[in-house]
mmCIF file of C-alpha atoms in Angstrom:
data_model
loop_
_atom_site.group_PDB
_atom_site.id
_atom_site.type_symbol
_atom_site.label_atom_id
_atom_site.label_comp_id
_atom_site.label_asym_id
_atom_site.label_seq_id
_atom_site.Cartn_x
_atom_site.Cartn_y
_atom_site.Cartn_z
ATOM 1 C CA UNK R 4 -39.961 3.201 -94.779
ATOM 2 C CA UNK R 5 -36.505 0.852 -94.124
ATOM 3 C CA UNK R 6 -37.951 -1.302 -91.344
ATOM 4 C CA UNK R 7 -34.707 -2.711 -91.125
ATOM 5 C CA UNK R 8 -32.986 0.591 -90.177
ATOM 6 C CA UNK R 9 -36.111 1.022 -87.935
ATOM 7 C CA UNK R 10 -35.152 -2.073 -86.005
ATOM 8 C CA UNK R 11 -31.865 -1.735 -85.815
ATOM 9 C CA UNK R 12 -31.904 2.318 -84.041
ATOM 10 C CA UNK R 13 -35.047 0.028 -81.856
ATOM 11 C CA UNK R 14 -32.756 -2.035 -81.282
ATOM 12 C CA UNK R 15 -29.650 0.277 -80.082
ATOM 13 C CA UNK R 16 -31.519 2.271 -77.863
ATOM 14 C CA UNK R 17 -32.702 -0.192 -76.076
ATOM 15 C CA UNK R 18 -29.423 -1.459 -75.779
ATOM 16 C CA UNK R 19 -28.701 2.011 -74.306
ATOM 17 C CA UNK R 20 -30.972 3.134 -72.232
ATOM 18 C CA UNK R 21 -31.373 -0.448 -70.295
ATOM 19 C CA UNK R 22 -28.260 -0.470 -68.197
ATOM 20 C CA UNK R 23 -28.770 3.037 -67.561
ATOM 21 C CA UNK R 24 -32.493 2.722 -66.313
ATOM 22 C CA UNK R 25 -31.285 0.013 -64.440
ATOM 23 C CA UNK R 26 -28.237 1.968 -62.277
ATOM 24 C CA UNK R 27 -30.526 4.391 -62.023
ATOM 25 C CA UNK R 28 -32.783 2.393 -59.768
ATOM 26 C CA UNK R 29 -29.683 1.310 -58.051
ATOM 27 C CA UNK R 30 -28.567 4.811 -57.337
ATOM 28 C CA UNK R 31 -31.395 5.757 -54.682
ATOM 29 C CA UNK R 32 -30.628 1.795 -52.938
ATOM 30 C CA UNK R 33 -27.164 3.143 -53.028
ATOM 31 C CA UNK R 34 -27.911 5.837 -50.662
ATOM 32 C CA UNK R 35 -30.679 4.397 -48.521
ATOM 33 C CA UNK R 36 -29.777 1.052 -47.298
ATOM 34 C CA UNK R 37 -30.106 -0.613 -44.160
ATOM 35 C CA UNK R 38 -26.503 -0.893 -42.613
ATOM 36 C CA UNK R 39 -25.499 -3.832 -41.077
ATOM 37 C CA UNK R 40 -26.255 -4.794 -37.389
ATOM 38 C CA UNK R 41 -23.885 -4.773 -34.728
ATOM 39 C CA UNK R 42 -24.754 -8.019 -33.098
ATOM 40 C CA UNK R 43 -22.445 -7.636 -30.158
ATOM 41 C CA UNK R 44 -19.745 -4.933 -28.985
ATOM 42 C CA UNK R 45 -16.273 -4.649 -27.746
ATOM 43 C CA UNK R 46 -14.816 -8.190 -29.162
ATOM 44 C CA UNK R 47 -11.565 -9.093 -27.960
ATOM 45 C CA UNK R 48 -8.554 -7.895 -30.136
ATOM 46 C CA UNK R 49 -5.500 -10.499 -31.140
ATOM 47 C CA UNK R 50 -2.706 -8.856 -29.256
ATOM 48 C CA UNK R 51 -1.856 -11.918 -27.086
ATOM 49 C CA UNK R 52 -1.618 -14.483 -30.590
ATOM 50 C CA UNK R 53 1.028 -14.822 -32.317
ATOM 51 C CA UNK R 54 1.223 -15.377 -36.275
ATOM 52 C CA UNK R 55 2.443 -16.334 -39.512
ATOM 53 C CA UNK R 56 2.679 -12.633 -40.760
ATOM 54 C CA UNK R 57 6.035 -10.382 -40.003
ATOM 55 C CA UNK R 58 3.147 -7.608 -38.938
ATOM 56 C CA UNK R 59 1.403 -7.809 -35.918
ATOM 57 C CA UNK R 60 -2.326 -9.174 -36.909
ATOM 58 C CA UNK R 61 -5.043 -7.286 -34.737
ATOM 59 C CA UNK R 62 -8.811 -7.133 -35.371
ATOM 60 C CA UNK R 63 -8.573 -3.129 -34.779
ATOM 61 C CA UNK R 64 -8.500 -0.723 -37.946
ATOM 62 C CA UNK R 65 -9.741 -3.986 -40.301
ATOM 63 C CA UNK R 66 -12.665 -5.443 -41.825
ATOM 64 C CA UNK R 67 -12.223 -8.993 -40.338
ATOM 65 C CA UNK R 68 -13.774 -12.329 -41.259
ATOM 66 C CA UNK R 69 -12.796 -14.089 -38.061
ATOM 67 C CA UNK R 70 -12.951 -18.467 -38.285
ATOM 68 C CA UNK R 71 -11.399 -21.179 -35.496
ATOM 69 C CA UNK R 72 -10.101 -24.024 -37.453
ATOM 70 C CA UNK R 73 -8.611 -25.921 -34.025
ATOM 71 C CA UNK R 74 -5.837 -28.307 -33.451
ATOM 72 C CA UNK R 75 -6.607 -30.467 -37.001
ATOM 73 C CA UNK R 76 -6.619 -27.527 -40.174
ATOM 74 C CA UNK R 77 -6.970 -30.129 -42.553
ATOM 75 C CA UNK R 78 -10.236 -32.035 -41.530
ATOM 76 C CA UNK R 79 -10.945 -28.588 -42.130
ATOM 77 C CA UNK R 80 -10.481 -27.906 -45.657
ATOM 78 C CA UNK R 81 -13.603 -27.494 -46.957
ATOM 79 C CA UNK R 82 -14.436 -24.995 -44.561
ATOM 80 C CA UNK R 83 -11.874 -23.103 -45.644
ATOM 81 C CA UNK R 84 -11.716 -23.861 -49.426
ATOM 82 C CA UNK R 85 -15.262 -22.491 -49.314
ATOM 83 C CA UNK R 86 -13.896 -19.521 -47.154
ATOM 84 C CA UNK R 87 -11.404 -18.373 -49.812
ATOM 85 C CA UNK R 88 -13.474 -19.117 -52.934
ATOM 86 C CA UNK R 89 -16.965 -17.651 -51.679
ATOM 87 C CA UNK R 90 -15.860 -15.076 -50.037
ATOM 88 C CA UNK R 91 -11.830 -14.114 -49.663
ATOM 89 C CA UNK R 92 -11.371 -14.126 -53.659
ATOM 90 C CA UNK R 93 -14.357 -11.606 -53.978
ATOM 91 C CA UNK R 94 -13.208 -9.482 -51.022
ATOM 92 C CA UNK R 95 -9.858 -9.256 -51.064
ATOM 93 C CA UNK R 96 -9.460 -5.957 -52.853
ATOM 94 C CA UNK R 97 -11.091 -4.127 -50.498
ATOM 95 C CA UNK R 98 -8.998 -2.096 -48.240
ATOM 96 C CA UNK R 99 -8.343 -2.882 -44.526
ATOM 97 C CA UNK R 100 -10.079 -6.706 -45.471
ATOM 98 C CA UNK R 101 -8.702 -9.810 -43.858
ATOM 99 C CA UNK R 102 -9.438 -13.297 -42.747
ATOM 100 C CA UNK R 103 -7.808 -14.452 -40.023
ATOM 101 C CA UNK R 104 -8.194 -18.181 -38.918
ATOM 102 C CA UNK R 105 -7.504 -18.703 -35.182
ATOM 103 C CA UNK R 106 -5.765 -22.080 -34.473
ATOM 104 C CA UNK R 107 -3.594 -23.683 -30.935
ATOM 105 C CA UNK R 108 0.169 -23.139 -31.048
ATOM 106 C CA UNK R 109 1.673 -26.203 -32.634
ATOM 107 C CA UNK R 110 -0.225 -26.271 -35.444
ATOM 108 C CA UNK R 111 1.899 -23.894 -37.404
ATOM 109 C CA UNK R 112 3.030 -26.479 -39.937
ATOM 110 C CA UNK R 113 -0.092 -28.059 -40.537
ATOM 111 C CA UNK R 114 -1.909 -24.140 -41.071
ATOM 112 C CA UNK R 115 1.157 -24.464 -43.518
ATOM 113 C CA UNK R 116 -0.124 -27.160 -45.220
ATOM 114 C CA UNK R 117 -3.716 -26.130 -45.171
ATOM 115 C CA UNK R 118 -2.628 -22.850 -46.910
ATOM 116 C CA UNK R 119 -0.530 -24.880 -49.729
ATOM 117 C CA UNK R 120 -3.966 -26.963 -50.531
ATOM 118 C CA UNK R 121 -6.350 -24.097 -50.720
ATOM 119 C CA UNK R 122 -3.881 -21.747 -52.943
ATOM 120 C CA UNK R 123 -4.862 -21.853 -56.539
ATOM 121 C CA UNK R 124 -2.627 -19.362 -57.354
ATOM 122 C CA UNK R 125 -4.582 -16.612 -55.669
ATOM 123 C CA UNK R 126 -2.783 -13.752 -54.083
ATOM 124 C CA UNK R 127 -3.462 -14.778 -50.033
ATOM 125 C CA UNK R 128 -1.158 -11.683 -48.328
ATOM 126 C CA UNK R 129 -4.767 -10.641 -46.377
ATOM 127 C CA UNK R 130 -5.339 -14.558 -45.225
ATOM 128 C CA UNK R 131 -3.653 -14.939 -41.723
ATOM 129 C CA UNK R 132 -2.730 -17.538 -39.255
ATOM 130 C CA UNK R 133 -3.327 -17.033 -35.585
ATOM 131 C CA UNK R 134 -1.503 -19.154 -32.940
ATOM 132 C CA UNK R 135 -2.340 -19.448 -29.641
ATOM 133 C CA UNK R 136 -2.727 -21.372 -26.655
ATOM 134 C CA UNK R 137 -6.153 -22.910 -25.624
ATOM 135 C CA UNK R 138 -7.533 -20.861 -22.545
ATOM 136 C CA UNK R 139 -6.741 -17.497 -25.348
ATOM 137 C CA UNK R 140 -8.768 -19.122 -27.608
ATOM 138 C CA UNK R 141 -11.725 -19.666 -25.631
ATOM 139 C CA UNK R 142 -11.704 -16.293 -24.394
ATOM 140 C CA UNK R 143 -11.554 -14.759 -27.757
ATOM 141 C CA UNK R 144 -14.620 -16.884 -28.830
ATOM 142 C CA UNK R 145 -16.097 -16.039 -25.675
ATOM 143 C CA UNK R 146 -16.546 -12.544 -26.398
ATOM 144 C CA UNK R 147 -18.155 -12.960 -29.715
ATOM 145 C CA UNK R 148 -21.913 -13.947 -29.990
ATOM 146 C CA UNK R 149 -22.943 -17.071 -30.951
ATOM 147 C CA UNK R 150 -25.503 -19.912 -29.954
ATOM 148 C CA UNK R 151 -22.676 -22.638 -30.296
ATOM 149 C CA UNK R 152 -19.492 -24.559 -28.560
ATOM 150 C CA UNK R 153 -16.171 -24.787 -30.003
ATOM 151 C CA UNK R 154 -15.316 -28.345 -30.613
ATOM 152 C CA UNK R 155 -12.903 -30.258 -28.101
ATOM 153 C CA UNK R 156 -10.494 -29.358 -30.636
ATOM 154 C CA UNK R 157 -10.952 -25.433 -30.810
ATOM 155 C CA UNK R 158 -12.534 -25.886 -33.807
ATOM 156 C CA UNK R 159 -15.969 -24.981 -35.710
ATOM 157 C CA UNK R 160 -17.453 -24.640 -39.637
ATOM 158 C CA UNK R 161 -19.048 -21.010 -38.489
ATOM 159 C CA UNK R 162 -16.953 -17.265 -39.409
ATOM 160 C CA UNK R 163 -17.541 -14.361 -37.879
ATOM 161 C CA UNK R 164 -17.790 -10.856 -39.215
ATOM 162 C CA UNK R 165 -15.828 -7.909 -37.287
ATOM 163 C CA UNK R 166 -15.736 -4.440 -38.177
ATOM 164 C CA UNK R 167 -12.859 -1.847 -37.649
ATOM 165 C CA UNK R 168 -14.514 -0.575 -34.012
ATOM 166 C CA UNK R 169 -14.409 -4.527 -32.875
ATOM 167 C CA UNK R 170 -18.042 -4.383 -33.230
ATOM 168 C CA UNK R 171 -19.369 -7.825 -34.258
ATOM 169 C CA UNK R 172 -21.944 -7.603 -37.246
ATOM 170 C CA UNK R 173 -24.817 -9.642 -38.253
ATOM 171 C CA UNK R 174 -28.442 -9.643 -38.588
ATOM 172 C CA UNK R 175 -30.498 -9.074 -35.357
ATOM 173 C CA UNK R 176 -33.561 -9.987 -37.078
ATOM 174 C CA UNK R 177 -33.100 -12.743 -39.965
ATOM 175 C CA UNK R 178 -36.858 -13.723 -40.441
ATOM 176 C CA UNK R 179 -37.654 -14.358 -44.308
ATOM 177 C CA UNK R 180 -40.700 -12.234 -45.847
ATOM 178 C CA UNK R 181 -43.070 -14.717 -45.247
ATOM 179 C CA UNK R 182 -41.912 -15.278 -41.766
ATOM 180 C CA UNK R 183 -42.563 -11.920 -40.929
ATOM 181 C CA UNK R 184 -45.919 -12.348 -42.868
ATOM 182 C CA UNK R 185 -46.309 -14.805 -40.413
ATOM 183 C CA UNK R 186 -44.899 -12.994 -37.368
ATOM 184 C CA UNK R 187 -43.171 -15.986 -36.314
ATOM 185 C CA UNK R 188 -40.718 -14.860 -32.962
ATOM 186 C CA UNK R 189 -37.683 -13.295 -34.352
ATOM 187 C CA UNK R 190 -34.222 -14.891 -34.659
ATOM 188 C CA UNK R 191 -30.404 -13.409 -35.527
ATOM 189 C CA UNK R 192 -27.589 -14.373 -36.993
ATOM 190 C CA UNK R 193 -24.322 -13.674 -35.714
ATOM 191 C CA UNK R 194 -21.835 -16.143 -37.528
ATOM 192 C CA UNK R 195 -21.937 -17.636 -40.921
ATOM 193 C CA UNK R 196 -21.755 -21.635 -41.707
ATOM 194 C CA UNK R 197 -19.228 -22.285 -44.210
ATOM 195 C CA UNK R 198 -19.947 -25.591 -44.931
ATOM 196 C CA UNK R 199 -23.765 -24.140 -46.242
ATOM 197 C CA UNK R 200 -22.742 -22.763 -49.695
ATOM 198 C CA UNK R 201 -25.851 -20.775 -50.250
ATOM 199 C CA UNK R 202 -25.818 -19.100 -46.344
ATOM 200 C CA UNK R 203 -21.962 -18.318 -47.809
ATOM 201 C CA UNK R 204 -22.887 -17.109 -50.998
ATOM 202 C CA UNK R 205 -26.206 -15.095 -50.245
ATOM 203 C CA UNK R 206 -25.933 -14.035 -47.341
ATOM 204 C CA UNK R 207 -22.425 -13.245 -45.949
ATOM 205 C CA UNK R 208 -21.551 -12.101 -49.335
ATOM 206 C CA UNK R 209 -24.352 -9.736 -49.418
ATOM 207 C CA UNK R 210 -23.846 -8.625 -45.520
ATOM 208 C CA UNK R 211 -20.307 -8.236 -46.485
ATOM 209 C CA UNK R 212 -21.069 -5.968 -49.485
ATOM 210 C CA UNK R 213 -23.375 -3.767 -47.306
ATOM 211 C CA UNK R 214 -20.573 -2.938 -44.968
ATOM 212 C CA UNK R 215 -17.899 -2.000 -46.886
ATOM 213 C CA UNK R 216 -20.557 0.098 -48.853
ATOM 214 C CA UNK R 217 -21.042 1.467 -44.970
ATOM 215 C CA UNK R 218 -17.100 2.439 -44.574
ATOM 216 C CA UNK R 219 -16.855 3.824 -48.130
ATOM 217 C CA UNK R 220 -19.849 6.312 -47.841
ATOM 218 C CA UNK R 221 -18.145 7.380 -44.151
ATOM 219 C CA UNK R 222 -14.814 7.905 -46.012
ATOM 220 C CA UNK R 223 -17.106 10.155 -48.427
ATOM 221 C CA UNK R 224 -18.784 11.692 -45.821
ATOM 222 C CA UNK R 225 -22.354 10.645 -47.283
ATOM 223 C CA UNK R 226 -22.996 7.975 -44.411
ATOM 224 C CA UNK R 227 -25.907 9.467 -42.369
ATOM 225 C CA UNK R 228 -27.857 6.296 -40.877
ATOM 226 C CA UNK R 229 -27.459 5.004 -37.623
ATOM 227 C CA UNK R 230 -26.373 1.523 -37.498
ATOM 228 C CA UNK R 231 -29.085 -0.892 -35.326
ATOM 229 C CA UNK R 232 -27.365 -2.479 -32.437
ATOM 230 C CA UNK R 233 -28.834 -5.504 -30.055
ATOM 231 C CA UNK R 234 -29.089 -2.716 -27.053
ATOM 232 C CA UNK R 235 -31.147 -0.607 -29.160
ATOM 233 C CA UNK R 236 -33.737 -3.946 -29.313
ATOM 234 C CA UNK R 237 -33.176 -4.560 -25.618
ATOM 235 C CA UNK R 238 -34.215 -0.769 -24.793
ATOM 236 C CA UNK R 239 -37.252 -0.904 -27.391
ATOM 237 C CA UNK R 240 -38.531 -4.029 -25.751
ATOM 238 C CA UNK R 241 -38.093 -2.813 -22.270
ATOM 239 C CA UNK R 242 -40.615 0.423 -22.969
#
């Protein structure tokens, strides 16, 4: 018997049948995922901003990532280098994605400049500027959840996620396994620390992934799960 030969067909089937065993236990996950929480409802659209876009920039109809960068962009430039690289780069292909970083009115140059230091070369048509003054910007971060303050400058190192239906997503419950092991009381998240690389690059990313996999399986007509909203937890706990 050539061993050799033996090996070698080993060898190529293995080669073979391993990616194959492998989507196929991605196939049912495919299908039966949790969707992403909506976290809070009816966020308030852009229409009173102004931008750096010919097009009018609204939240509506768009897979937003949503940040407030304030009246000094470039203090901020890690938060948004990490922004672009962890997350823009990776999403940008996706249809109806954006980011859109809300920032006071006189701050158009320096958004300018804060654009010019975190382009490598990347294509950055779906990255926005938002200008507008500071009682608009309050009551745009007003209507989104969160357990924070914007800074005296309008400004903070936390993104928010916000669907087409200006339905804020998150996690209602983001307990680790051995948390829950533990049944320690349960705790959300509703915005997304850029300066934390791993929250960034594990979590949004993944949270992200999960809902575009949500719109794409509703453009397909294979979406059939209800999507968990902080009212259905409110009604559970009430009976």
């Amino acid at each position: 018997m050539d061993y050799k030969k033996v090996s070698r067909y080993v060898v190529l089937g293995i080669l073979f049948f391993l990616p194959v065993t492998f989507l196929l236990f991605l196939y049912p996950a495919t299908h039966n995922y949790t969707p992403l929480d909506i976290v809070n409802e009816s966020v308030q659209d852009l229409d009173a901003f102004t931008s750096d876009s010919e097009d009018a920039i609204l939240l509506a109809d768009h897979i937003t990532v949503l940040g407030f960068l304030g009246n000094h962009p470039l203090d901020k430039a890690t938060t948004a280098s990490n922004l672009k690289e962890l997350v823009y780069d990776k999403f940008k292909g996706f249809k109806r994605f954006q980011v859109v970083i809300v920032m006071p009115k006189g701050t158009e140059e320096a958004a300018k400049q804060l654009k010019t230091e975190i382009n490598s070369y990347e294509d950055l048509r779906f990255w926005h500027f938002i200008f507008g003054d500071a009682h608009t910007i309050k009551n745009l971060f007003s209507s989104l959840k969160h357990d924070m303050e914007l800074s005296k400058d309008l400004d903070t190192d936390h993104v928010f996620i916000v669907d087409k239906d200006l339905n804020q997503r998150g996690r209602l419950d983001d307990r680790t396994d051995h948390e829950l092991e533990k049944k320690k009381p349960m705790y959300g998240l509703a915005s997304y620390d850029c300066i934390e690389v791993a929250e960034i690059k594990n979590k949004m990313s993944e949270d992200m992934r999960i809902l575009f996999t949500e719109y794409r399986q509703k453009r397909k007509g294979e979406f059939n799960s209800e999507t968990r909203r902080a009212s259905d937890l409110k009604e559970s706990a009430i009976r």
